[in-house]
Amino acid sequence: MTEAQKTLDRETRDRLVEEIAARVGVRAERGRRFAELTSLRVGGEIDWVVVPETEEQAARVAGALDEANVPWRVLGAGSNVLADDERHGYVVLTMREVKGGARFDGEKVSVSAGYSLPRLCVDAARQGLSGIEGLNGIPGTVGGALWMNAGAFGHEIGNVVESVRAARGGEVVEVPGTQIKWDYRHTSFRDGELLLGATLRLVADDAEKIAARMEESKRRRMETQPHGSRSAGCFFKNPPGSGLSTGRMIDEMGMKGERRGGAQVSPVHANFIVTEGKDARAADALALAEEIRERIRRERGIELEYEVELWRGGAPDAETADATQKGGAADEAAKED
Ligand code: EPU
């Protein structure tokens, strides 16, 4: 491919993105960086960020991008993503504005993907509905929580999902929760799938008891996890089925407080990598993470799996971006959830 063709191709892609955004009536922005859109506050430039405000718009945009063969990925609150420092040559479909309100109907609640998970936990508690109070304090969106089956303090979102709304062929379709596999920080949703919202089935309980459980999980979280710092939650999964805690293993190796550039192993919980300062780079966090993996491999013979998603940029054009990126919220190579 010649340089001229590459330029032309990128122009074509840009024109297509602009056309699609105008047709669906959504904002399409240039010049944004992952450093602004993720909780770790690092990561490079993004060619296009598209901002739907309703589930229908999000479904239409995703369908149109697929049809036009424009690679895209979906981002929620960006609280479980480490995007590298390169330029990212794909469209980021941000679901943050697809919020609406939480719609309660008896013990059920319907909510859109961009709705804040902590806010939903508070709403549910106020309604006297139990089932997600342990998730309070996970700083993500409902969509992100569904995608990875977020969990904490004995609650996992997958346990209470009645159905998920997903985008298929530009339309909103309803997928029963029973058709989805909900594993530890992993689901059967596939790259290319866009989650738009869900209906959860909760259980009526005494509002005060729910509030007390919520307070308790918040207290434990505040005691054992860093707060107010730039993190992506736990960086690695606990080794499945082993009963081992990755945080404890990293702690036992004496790595708490260890720094690489602007990244640090949290002194509070060793499975959190936090970033500091305006010069922090994704490469710092990655270098630290790989060093942890290497030492755990050497000293414990365990291969740690990333719990955060690693998003790789560096594709010079939309056309040459890795096919696995298309529509995916996860990086297969890094093993997501
Ligand atoms: N521990 C240490 N040092 C540390 C961290 C932990 O000794 O630096 C010890 C603790 O004292 C405890 C044990 O390790 O005895 C387990 O620690 P913790 O209770 O914090 O649980 P975890 O397995 O490290 C998991 C989830 C968290 C979730 C908490 C509470 C994973 C990878 N992590 O942490 O989820 O909030 O349980 O339910 O499954 C996340 O998904 O991002 C996340 C933070």
Coordinates of C-alpha atoms and ligand atoms in Angstrom, one line a residue:
M1 CA 0.0 0.0 0.0
T2 CA 1.4 3.4 -1.0
E3 CA 1.5 6.4 1.3
A4 CA -1.0 8.1 -0.9
Q5 CA -3.4 5.2 -0.6
K6 CA -3.0 5.1 3.1
T7 CA -3.9 8.8 3.3
L8 CA -6.8 8.3 1.0
D9 CA -8.0 5.4 3.0
R10 CA -7.9 7.3 6.2
E11 CA -9.8 10.1 4.5
T12 CA -12.4 7.7 3.3
R13 CA -12.7 6.3 6.9
D14 CA -13.0 9.9 8.3
R15 CA -15.7 10.7 5.7
L16 CA -17.6 7.6 6.6
V17 CA -17.5 8.3 10.3
E18 CA -18.7 11.9 9.8
E19 CA -21.5 10.7 7.5
I20 CA -22.7 8.0 9.9
A21 CA -22.5 10.4 12.9
A22 CA -24.6 13.0 11.0
R23 CA -27.1 10.4 9.8
V24 CA -27.7 9.0 13.3
G25 CA -27.5 12.4 15.0
V26 CA -24.6 11.7 17.4
R27 CA -21.4 13.6 18.2
A28 CA -18.2 12.5 16.7
E29 CA -15.1 14.0 18.2
R30 CA -11.4 14.1 17.2
G31 CA -8.3 14.9 19.3
R32 CA -9.4 13.0 22.4
R33 CA -7.0 10.8 24.4
F34 CA -7.4 7.7 26.5
A35 CA -5.7 9.8 29.2
E36 CA -9.0 11.7 29.5
L37 CA -11.3 8.8 29.1
T38 CA -9.8 6.1 31.5
S39 CA -9.5 6.1 35.2
L40 CA -5.7 5.3 35.0
R41 CA -5.4 8.7 33.2
V42 CA -2.9 7.3 30.7
G43 CA -3.0 6.3 27.0
G44 CA -2.7 7.8 23.6
E45 CA -4.6 9.7 21.0
I46 CA -7.9 8.3 19.6
D47 CA -8.8 8.9 15.9
W48 CA -12.5 9.2 16.6
V49 CA -14.7 9.2 19.7
V50 CA -18.4 8.7 18.9
V51 CA -20.9 9.7 21.6
P52 CA -24.5 8.2 21.3
E53 CA -27.0 9.3 23.9
T54 CA -29.7 6.6 23.5
E55 CA -29.6 2.8 23.2
E56 CA -31.1 3.1 19.7
Q57 CA -28.5 5.5 18.6
A58 CA -25.7 3.3 19.9
A59 CA -27.2 0.3 18.1
R60 CA -27.5 2.2 14.8
V61 CA -24.0 3.6 15.0
A62 CA -22.5 0.2 15.6
G63 CA -24.5 -1.3 12.8
A64 CA -23.5 1.4 10.4
L65 CA -19.8 1.2 11.3
D66 CA -19.9 -2.6 10.8
E67 CA -21.5 -2.2 7.4
A68 CA -18.9 0.4 6.4
N69 CA -16.1 -1.9 7.7
V70 CA -14.9 0.7 10.1
P71 CA -13.2 -0.8 13.2
W72 CA -14.6 0.3 16.6
R73 CA -14.5 -0.6 20.2
V74 CA -16.8 0.3 23.0
L75 CA -15.8 2.1 26.2
G76 CA -17.8 2.7 29.4
A77 CA -16.3 4.6 32.3
G78 CA -12.9 3.4 31.2
S79 CA -12.3 2.1 34.7
N80 CA -11.0 -1.4 33.6
V81 CA -8.9 -0.4 30.6
L82 CA -5.2 0.2 30.1
A83 CA -4.8 1.8 26.6
D84 CA -1.2 2.1 25.4
D85 CA 0.5 5.3 24.5
E86 CA 0.3 4.9 20.8
R87 CA -2.3 6.5 18.4
H88 CA -5.4 4.4 18.4
G89 CA -6.6 4.1 14.8
Y90 CA -10.2 2.9 15.5
V91 CA -13.5 4.5 16.5
V92 CA -14.2 4.5 20.3
L93 CA -17.9 4.3 20.9
T94 CA -18.3 5.7 24.3
M95 CA -21.4 4.6 26.2
R96 CA -21.0 7.2 29.0
E97 CA -23.9 9.3 27.8
V98 CA -26.3 6.4 27.2
K99 CA -27.6 6.8 30.8
G100 CA -31.4 7.5 30.9
G101 CA -32.7 6.8 34.4
A102 CA -33.2 3.6 36.3
R103 CA -36.7 2.4 35.7
F104 CA -38.1 0.3 38.5
D105 CA -41.1 -2.0 38.1
G106 CA -41.7 -4.1 41.2
E107 CA -38.5 -6.1 41.9
K108 CA -37.2 -5.4 38.4
V109 CA -35.1 -2.5 37.3
S110 CA -34.2 -1.6 33.7
V111 CA -31.2 0.5 33.1
S112 CA -29.0 1.6 30.2
A113 CA -25.3 0.7 29.8
G114 CA -23.9 4.1 30.6
Y115 CA -25.7 4.4 33.9
S116 CA -23.3 4.5 36.9
L117 CA -23.1 1.2 38.8
P118 CA -22.6 2.9 42.2
R119 CA -25.6 5.1 41.5
L120 CA -27.7 2.1 40.6
C121 CA -26.7 0.4 43.8
V122 CA -27.9 3.4 45.8
D123 CA -31.2 3.7 43.8
A124 CA -31.9 0.0 44.4
A125 CA -31.2 0.2 48.1
R126 CA -33.6 3.2 48.4
Q127 CA -36.3 1.1 46.7
G128 CA -35.7 -1.7 49.3
L129 CA -34.2 -4.0 46.6
S130 CA -31.3 -6.3 47.4
G131 CA -28.8 -8.2 45.2
I132 CA -26.2 -5.7 44.1
E133 CA -25.2 -3.8 47.3
G134 CA -21.8 -5.4 47.3
L135 CA -21.1 -3.8 43.9
N136 CA -21.5 -0.3 45.4
G137 CA -18.2 1.5 45.0
I138 CA -17.1 -0.2 41.8
P139 CA -16.4 2.9 39.8
G140 CA -17.8 1.7 36.5
T141 CA -20.9 1.7 34.2
V142 CA -23.6 -0.9 34.1
G143 CA -22.4 -1.9 30.6
G144 CA -18.8 -2.5 31.7
A145 CA -20.0 -4.4 34.7
L146 CA -22.2 -6.7 32.5
W147 CA -19.4 -7.2 30.0
M148 CA -17.0 -8.5 32.6
N149 CA -19.4 -9.8 35.2
A150 CA -18.2 -7.4 37.8
G151 CA -18.3 -8.6 41.3
A152 CA -17.3 -7.8 44.9
F153 CA -18.2 -8.7 48.4
G154 CA -20.3 -11.7 47.5
H155 CA -22.3 -10.2 44.7
E156 CA -21.8 -10.6 41.0
I157 CA -23.9 -8.7 38.5
G158 CA -24.5 -11.9 36.4
N159 CA -26.5 -13.4 39.3
V160 CA -29.3 -10.8 39.0
V161 CA -29.6 -10.3 35.2
E162 CA -33.0 -11.1 33.8
S163 CA -32.0 -9.9 30.3
V164 CA -29.4 -7.9 28.5
R165 CA -30.2 -5.5 25.6
A166 CA -27.5 -5.8 22.9
A167 CA -27.0 -4.3 19.4
R168 CA -27.4 -6.7 16.4
G169 CA -27.5 -5.5 12.8
G170 CA -28.2 -2.0 13.9
E171 CA -31.2 -3.0 16.1
V172 CA -31.8 -3.4 19.8
V173 CA -32.3 -7.1 20.7
E174 CA -33.1 -8.6 24.1
V175 CA -31.0 -11.6 25.2
P176 CA -32.2 -13.6 28.2
G177 CA -29.7 -13.7 31.1
T178 CA -29.9 -17.5 31.1
Q179 CA -28.4 -17.6 27.5
I180 CA -25.3 -15.8 28.8
K181 CA -22.4 -17.6 30.5
W182 CA -21.4 -15.7 33.7
D183 CA -18.0 -16.7 34.9
Y184 CA -15.5 -15.2 37.2
R185 CA -14.8 -11.7 35.7
H186 CA -15.7 -13.1 32.3
T187 CA -18.8 -13.6 30.2
S188 CA -19.7 -15.3 26.9
F189 CA -20.2 -11.9 25.2
R190 CA -17.9 -11.8 22.2
D191 CA -15.9 -9.1 20.5
G192 CA -18.1 -7.1 18.2
E193 CA -21.0 -7.2 20.6
L194 CA -22.3 -4.0 22.0
L195 CA -24.2 -4.1 25.3
L196 CA -26.9 -1.4 25.5
G197 CA -28.6 -2.0 28.8
A198 CA -30.2 -4.7 31.1
T199 CA -33.1 -5.6 33.2
L200 CA -32.1 -6.9 36.6
R201 CA -34.3 -8.9 38.9
L202 CA -33.6 -8.0 42.5
V203 CA -35.2 -9.2 45.8
A204 CA -37.3 -7.0 48.2
D205 CA -35.7 -6.6 51.6
D206 CA -35.6 -4.2 54.4
A207 CA -34.1 -0.9 53.2
E208 CA -32.2 -0.4 56.4
K209 CA -30.6 -3.8 56.2
I210 CA -29.5 -3.2 52.6
A211 CA -28.1 0.1 53.6
A212 CA -26.2 -1.5 56.4
R213 CA -24.7 -4.1 54.1
M214 CA -23.8 -1.4 51.7
E215 CA -22.0 0.5 54.4
E216 CA -20.2 -2.6 55.5
S217 CA -18.9 -3.3 52.0
K218 CA -17.9 0.3 51.6
R219 CA -16.0 0.2 54.9
R220 CA -14.2 -2.9 53.9
R221 CA -13.3 -1.5 50.5
M222 CA -12.0 1.8 52.1
E223 CA -9.9 -0.2 54.5
T224 CA -8.4 -2.7 52.0
Q225 CA -8.3 -0.9 48.6
P226 CA -6.9 2.4 47.4
H227 CA -9.4 5.2 46.9
G228 CA -9.0 8.6 45.4
S229 CA -6.1 7.4 43.3
R230 CA -5.9 6.6 39.6
S231 CA -6.4 2.9 39.2
A232 CA -8.2 0.3 37.2
G233 CA -9.3 -1.8 40.1
C234 CA -7.5 -5.2 40.5
F235 CA -5.0 -5.5 37.7
F236 CA -4.8 -9.3 37.6
K237 CA -7.4 -12.1 38.3
N238 CA -6.9 -14.3 41.2
P239 CA -5.7 -17.7 39.9
P240 CA -9.1 -19.5 39.3
G241 CA -10.0 -22.3 41.6
S242 CA -6.8 -22.0 43.7
G243 CA -8.2 -19.9 46.6
L244 CA -5.0 -17.8 46.2
S245 CA -5.1 -14.0 46.3
T246 CA -3.0 -12.3 43.7
G247 CA -2.8 -9.2 45.9
R248 CA -1.5 -11.3 48.8
M249 CA 1.1 -13.0 46.5
I250 CA 2.4 -9.7 45.2
D251 CA 2.5 -8.3 48.7
E252 CA 4.5 -11.3 49.9
M253 CA 7.1 -10.7 47.2
G254 CA 7.6 -7.3 48.8
M255 CA 6.5 -5.3 45.8
K256 CA 4.0 -2.9 47.5
G257 CA 5.1 0.6 46.8
E258 CA 7.4 -0.4 43.9
R259 CA 7.6 2.2 41.2
R260 CA 8.3 2.4 37.4
G261 CA 8.1 5.9 36.2
G262 CA 4.6 7.2 37.0
A263 CA 3.2 3.8 38.0
Q264 CA 3.2 2.3 41.4
V265 CA 2.1 -1.0 43.1
S266 CA -0.4 0.4 45.5
P267 CA 0.9 0.4 49.1
V268 CA -2.7 -0.3 50.2
H269 CA -3.6 -3.4 48.0
A270 CA -0.8 -5.0 45.9
N271 CA -3.1 -6.1 43.1
F272 CA -3.8 -2.4 42.3
I273 CA -1.4 -0.5 40.0
V274 CA -1.9 3.3 40.5
T275 CA -0.6 6.1 38.3
E276 CA 0.7 9.4 39.5
G277 CA 1.6 12.8 37.9
K278 CA 1.0 14.2 34.5
D279 CA 4.0 12.4 33.0
A280 CA 2.7 8.9 33.9
R281 CA 2.5 6.7 30.8
A282 CA 0.7 3.5 30.0
A283 CA 4.2 2.0 29.3
D284 CA 5.1 2.6 33.0
A285 CA 2.0 0.6 34.2
L286 CA 2.6 -2.1 31.7
A287 CA 6.3 -2.5 32.6
L288 CA 5.4 -2.8 36.2
A289 CA 2.6 -5.3 35.4
E290 CA 4.9 -7.4 33.3
E291 CA 7.6 -7.4 36.0
I292 CA 5.0 -8.7 38.5
R293 CA 3.9 -11.4 36.1
E294 CA 7.5 -12.4 35.5
R295 CA 8.3 -12.7 39.2
I296 CA 5.1 -14.6 40.0
R297 CA 6.0 -17.0 37.1
R298 CA 9.5 -17.5 38.4
E299 CA 8.8 -17.7 42.1
R300 CA 5.4 -19.3 42.2
G301 CA 5.1 -21.0 38.8
I302 CA 1.8 -19.2 38.2
E303 CA 0.8 -17.5 35.0
L304 CA -1.2 -14.4 36.0
E305 CA -4.1 -13.4 33.8
Y306 CA -4.8 -9.7 33.3
E307 CA -8.1 -8.6 34.8
V308 CA -7.8 -5.1 33.2
E309 CA -8.2 -5.0 29.4
L310 CA -5.1 -4.0 27.4
W311 CA -5.9 -1.9 24.4
R312 CA -3.2 -1.8 21.8
G313 CA -2.9 1.2 19.4
G314 CA -0.3 1.8 16.8
A315 CA -2.4 0.9 13.8
P316 CA -1.4 3.4 11.1
D317 CA -4.9 3.3 9.5
A318 CA -8.3 2.0 10.3
E319 CA -7.9 -0.5 7.5
T320 CA -4.8 -2.1 8.9
A321 CA -6.1 -2.3 12.5
D322 CA -6.1 -5.8 13.8
A323 CA -9.4 -7.5 12.8
T324 CA -9.9 -8.6 16.4
Q325 CA -10.3 -5.0 17.4
K326 CA -13.4 -4.6 15.4
G327 CA -16.2 -3.8 17.7
G328 CA -14.5 -5.6 20.5
A329 CA -14.3 -4.3 24.1
A330 CA -11.5 -6.7 24.8
D331 CA -8.1 -7.5 23.6
E332 CA -7.9 -11.2 22.9
A333 CA -4.1 -11.3 23.1
A334 CA -4.2 -9.8 26.6
K335 CA -7.1 -11.9 27.7
E336 CA -9.7 -9.6 29.0
D337 CA -12.9 -9.6 30.8
Ligands
EPU1 N1 -4.0 -9.3 50.9 C1 -2.7 -9.1 51.3 N2 -2.0 -8.0 50.7 C2 -2.6 -7.2 49.8 C3 -3.9 -7.5 49.3 C4 -4.6 -8.6 49.9 O1 -2.2 -9.7 52.2 O2 -1.9 -6.3 49.3 C5 -4.7 -10.4 51.6 C6 -5.9 -9.9 52.4 O3 -5.5 -9.5 53.6 C7 -6.9 -11.0 52.3 C8 -6.6 -11.7 51.0 O4 -5.3 -11.3 50.6 O5 -6.5 -11.9 53.4 C9 -7.6 -11.4 50.0 O6 -7.7 -10.0 49.8 P1 -9.1 -9.2 49.4 O7 -10.1 -9.5 50.4 O8 -8.7 -7.8 49.2 O9 -9.6 -9.9 48.1 P2 -8.9 -10.0 46.7 O10 -9.0 -11.4 46.3 O11 -7.6 -9.4 46.6 C10 -11.1 -9.6 45.4 C11 -11.4 -9.0 44.1 C12 -11.8 -7.5 44.2 C13 -12.9 -7.4 45.2 C14 -12.5 -8.0 46.5 C15 -13.7 -7.9 47.5 C16 -10.2 -10.1 42.3 C17 -9.0 -10.1 41.4 N3 -10.3 -9.1 43.2 O12 -9.9 -9.1 45.8 O13 -12.2 -7.0 43.0 O14 -13.2 -6.0 45.4 O15 -12.2 -9.4 46.3 O16 -14.7 -8.8 47.1 O17 -11.1 -11.0 42.1 C18 -11.7 -5.9 40.9 O18 -12.4 -6.7 40.3 O19 -11.1 -5.0 40.3 C19 -11.5 -6.0 42.4 C20 -10.8 -5.1 43.0

